[in-house]
PDB file of C-alpha atoms in Angstrom:
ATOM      1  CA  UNK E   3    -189.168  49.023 -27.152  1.00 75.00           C
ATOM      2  CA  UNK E   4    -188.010  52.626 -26.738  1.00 80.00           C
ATOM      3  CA  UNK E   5    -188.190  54.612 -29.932  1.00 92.00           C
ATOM      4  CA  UNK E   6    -184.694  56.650 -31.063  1.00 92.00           C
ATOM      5  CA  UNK E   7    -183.481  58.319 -33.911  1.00 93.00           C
ATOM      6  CA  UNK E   8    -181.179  55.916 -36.147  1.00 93.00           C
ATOM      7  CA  UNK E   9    -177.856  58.316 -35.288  1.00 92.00           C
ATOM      8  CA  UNK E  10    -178.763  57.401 -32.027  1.00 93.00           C
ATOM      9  CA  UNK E  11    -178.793  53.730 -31.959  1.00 94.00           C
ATOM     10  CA  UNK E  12    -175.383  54.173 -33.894  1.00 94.00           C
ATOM     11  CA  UNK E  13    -174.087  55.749 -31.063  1.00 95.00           C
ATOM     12  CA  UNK E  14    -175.512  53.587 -28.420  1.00 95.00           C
ATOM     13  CA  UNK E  15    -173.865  50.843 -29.973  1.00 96.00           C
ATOM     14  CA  UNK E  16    -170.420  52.678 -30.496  1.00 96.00           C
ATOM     15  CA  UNK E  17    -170.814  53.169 -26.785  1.00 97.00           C
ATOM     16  CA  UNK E  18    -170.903  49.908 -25.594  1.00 97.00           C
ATOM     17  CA  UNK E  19    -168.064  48.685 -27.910  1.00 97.00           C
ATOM     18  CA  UNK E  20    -165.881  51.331 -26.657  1.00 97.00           C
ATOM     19  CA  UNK E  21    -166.995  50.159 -23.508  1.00 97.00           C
ATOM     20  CA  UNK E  22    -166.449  46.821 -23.502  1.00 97.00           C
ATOM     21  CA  UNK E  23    -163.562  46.956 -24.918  1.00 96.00           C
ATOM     22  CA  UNK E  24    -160.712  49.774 -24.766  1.00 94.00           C
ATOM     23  CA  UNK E  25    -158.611  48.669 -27.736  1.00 93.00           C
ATOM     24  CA  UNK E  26    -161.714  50.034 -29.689  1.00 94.00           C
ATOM     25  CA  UNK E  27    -160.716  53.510 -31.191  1.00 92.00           C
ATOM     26  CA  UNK E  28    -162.722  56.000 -33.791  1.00 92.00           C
ATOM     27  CA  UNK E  29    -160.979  57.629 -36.285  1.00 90.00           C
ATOM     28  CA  UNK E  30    -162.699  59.997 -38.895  1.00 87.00           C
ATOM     29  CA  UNK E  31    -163.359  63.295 -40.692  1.00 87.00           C
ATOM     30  CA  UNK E  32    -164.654  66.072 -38.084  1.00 87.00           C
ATOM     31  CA  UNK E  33    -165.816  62.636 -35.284  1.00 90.00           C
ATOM     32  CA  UNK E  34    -163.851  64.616 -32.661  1.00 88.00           C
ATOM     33  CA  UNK E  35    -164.461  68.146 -31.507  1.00 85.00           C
ATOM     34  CA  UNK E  36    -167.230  68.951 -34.178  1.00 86.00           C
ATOM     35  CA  UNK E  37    -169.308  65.472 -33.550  1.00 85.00           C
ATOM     36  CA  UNK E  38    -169.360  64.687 -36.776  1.00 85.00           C
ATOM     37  CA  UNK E  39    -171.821  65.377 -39.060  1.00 82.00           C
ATOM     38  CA  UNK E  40    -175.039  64.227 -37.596  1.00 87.00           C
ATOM     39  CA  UNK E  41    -173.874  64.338 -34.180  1.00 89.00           C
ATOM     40  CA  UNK E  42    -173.166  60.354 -34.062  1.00 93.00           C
ATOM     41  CA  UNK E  43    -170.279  61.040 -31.935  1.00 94.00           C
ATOM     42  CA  UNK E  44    -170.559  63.745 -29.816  1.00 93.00           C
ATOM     43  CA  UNK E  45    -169.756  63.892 -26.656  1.00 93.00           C
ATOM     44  CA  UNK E  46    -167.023  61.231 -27.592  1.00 95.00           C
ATOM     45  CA  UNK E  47    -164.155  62.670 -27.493  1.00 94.00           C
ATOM     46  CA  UNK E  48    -164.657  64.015 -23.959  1.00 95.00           C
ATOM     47  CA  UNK E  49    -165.667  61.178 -22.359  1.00 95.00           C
ATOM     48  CA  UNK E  50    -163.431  58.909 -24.177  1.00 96.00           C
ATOM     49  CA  UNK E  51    -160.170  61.160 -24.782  1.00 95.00           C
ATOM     50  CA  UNK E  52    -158.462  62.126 -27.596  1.00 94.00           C
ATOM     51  CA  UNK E  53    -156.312  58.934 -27.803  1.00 94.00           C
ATOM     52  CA  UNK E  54    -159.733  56.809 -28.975  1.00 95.00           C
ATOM     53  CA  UNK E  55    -161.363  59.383 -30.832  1.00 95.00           C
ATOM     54  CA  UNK E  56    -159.303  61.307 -33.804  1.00 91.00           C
ATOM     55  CA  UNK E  57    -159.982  64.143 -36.209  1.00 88.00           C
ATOM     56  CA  UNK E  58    -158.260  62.508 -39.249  1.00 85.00           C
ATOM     57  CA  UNK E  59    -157.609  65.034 -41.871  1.00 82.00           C
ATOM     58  CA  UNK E  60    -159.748  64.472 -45.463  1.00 85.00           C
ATOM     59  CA  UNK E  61    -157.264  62.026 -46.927  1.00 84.00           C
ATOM     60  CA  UNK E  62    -159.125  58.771 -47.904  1.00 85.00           C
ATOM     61  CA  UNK E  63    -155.284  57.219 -48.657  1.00 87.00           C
ATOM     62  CA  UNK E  64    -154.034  57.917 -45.100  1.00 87.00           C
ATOM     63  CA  UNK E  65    -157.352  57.412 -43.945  1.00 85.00           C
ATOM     64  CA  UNK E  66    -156.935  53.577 -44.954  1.00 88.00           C
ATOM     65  CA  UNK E  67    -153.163  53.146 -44.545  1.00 89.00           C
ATOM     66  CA  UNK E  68    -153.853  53.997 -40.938  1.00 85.00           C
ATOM     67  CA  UNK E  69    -156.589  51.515 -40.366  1.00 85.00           C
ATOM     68  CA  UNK E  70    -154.302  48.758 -42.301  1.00 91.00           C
ATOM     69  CA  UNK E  71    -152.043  49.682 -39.739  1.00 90.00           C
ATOM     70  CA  UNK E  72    -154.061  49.535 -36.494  1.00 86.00           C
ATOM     71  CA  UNK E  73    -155.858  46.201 -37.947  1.00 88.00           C
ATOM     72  CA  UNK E  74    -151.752  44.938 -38.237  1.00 89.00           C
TER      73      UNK E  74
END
């Protein structure tokens, strides 16, 4: 078994959701153009596109009222 850093098996398996399936979106603090904060998702928001991966700004009630929403 290969050996990886745990950010990186978190990203692996982001991967091959978003893969599998393209209703699968990420939406967090700094995920997009910064990579968030220990690089889990960089590279995303290039190879994905800015319609599956958001910057949401740091507002934990809009944060959830927009996942209630997509989940709806």
């Amino acid at each position: 078994m290969a050996e990886m850093y745990f950010w990186e098996a978190i990203q692996q398996a982001l991967r091959h959701e978003m893969d599998c399936d393209e209703n699968v979106i990420l939406v967090g603090e700094d995920i997009g153009t910064y990579g968030g904060a220990f690089k889990v998702t960089r590279g995303m928001l290039e190879d994905y596109g800015p319609e599956r991966v958001m910057d949401s700004p740091i507002s934990e009630g809009g944060l959830a009222g927009l996942c209630a929403g997509a989940a709806i």
